[in-house]
């Protein structure tokens, strides 16, 4: 079985400050890890993914995430938050050898960036 | 670039009615996934199809069925609708099992059961 935990329901940060949205995962074997963002009444938009290689992955809109195998974490980060980053963020995982290929999502973290 | 197209965008049905949701994946994507996202909840996997065959099954109620057609579009059929079926239904597609190119999600169909 595979699972994802996002321990914070909401993260508040001031514009211009760095932000971190936490994600830990549980999967048999090596993971594929993803971050998606969801704006109100919109679909899930892909931000970045980790498959293999460098532990620091850079994605869209200045976001990056660091894969930490020992801590089974894949925290999303951005050096300087924008008000327009305010949205719902989902971390997702699938096992590399998952025959079904489906993603399992975390519960989501609402990011609020205040001016 | 073409995206995953879902129709309709919004649907209102009464209890015990049936609903059909459609998904048109990105051309040449060979796998389609259906997810259900209830209010304030994370997306829950329902079912997937690879090359028109059911690939995996998640928490899909027996009242729901789905299939993928020869043109790779997929339909989710929902019968005997209940109030609890009100949710945002996402379709996603992938190629290469999502390994190199990830998964692309549609904008979803918002189903309201009254």
Tab-separated table of C-alpha atoms in Angstrom, chain A residues 32 34 36 38 41-44 49 51 90 94 98-103 105-107, chain B residues 33 35 37 42-43 45 48 55-56 88 90 97-100 102-103 105-107 110:
chain	number	residue	atom	x	y	z
A	32	UNK	CA	7.684	8.492	-7.821
A	34	UNK	CA	4.639	14.613	-7.428
A	36	UNK	CA	0.120	19.412	-7.819
A	38	UNK	CA	-5.309	23.357	-7.290
A	41	UNK	CA	-12.941	25.325	-8.917
A	42	UNK	CA	-10.053	24.279	-11.112
A	43	UNK	CA	-8.282	21.070	-11.977
A	44	UNK	CA	-4.998	19.815	-10.632
A	49	UNK	CA	8.041	15.439	-9.939
A	51	UNK	CA	11.698	10.124	-10.459
A	90	UNK	CA	-1.321	18.196	-3.054
A	94	UNK	CA	3.180	6.006	-6.610
A	98	UNK	CA	3.032	-0.276	-8.973
A	99	UNK	CA	1.285	-2.209	-11.686
A	100	UNK	CA	-1.751	0.019	-11.491
A	101	UNK	CA	0.211	3.213	-12.014
A	102	UNK	CA	-2.267	5.307	-10.092
A	103	UNK	CA	-1.311	8.169	-7.838
A	105	UNK	CA	-2.735	11.878	-2.902
A	106	UNK	CA	-2.171	13.468	0.456
A	107	UNK	CA	-4.919	15.408	2.167
B	33	UNK	CA	-7.600	7.465	-14.529
B	35	UNK	CA	-10.637	10.346	-9.362
B	37	UNK	CA	-12.750	14.665	-4.859
B	42	UNK	CA	-8.143	14.884	-1.402
B	43	UNK	CA	-8.735	13.133	-4.723
B	45	UNK	CA	-8.718	7.007	-7.044
B	48	UNK	CA	-8.088	3.284	-14.486
B	55	UNK	CA	-6.090	-1.584	-15.297
B	56	UNK	CA	-6.817	-1.033	-11.641
B	88	UNK	CA	-15.578	16.990	-8.338
B	90	UNK	CA	-11.291	14.311	-12.299
B	97	UNK	CA	2.937	4.851	-17.198
B	98	UNK	CA	3.447	8.405	-16.010
B	99	UNK	CA	7.162	7.813	-15.530
B	100	UNK	CA	8.759	10.465	-17.689
B	102	UNK	CA	3.722	12.448	-15.426
B	103	UNK	CA	-0.026	12.654	-15.364
B	105	UNK	CA	-5.483	16.146	-15.192
B	106	UNK	CA	-8.607	17.591	-16.714
B	107	UNK	CA	-10.479	20.485	-15.139
B	110	UNK	CA	-18.585	19.057	-10.744
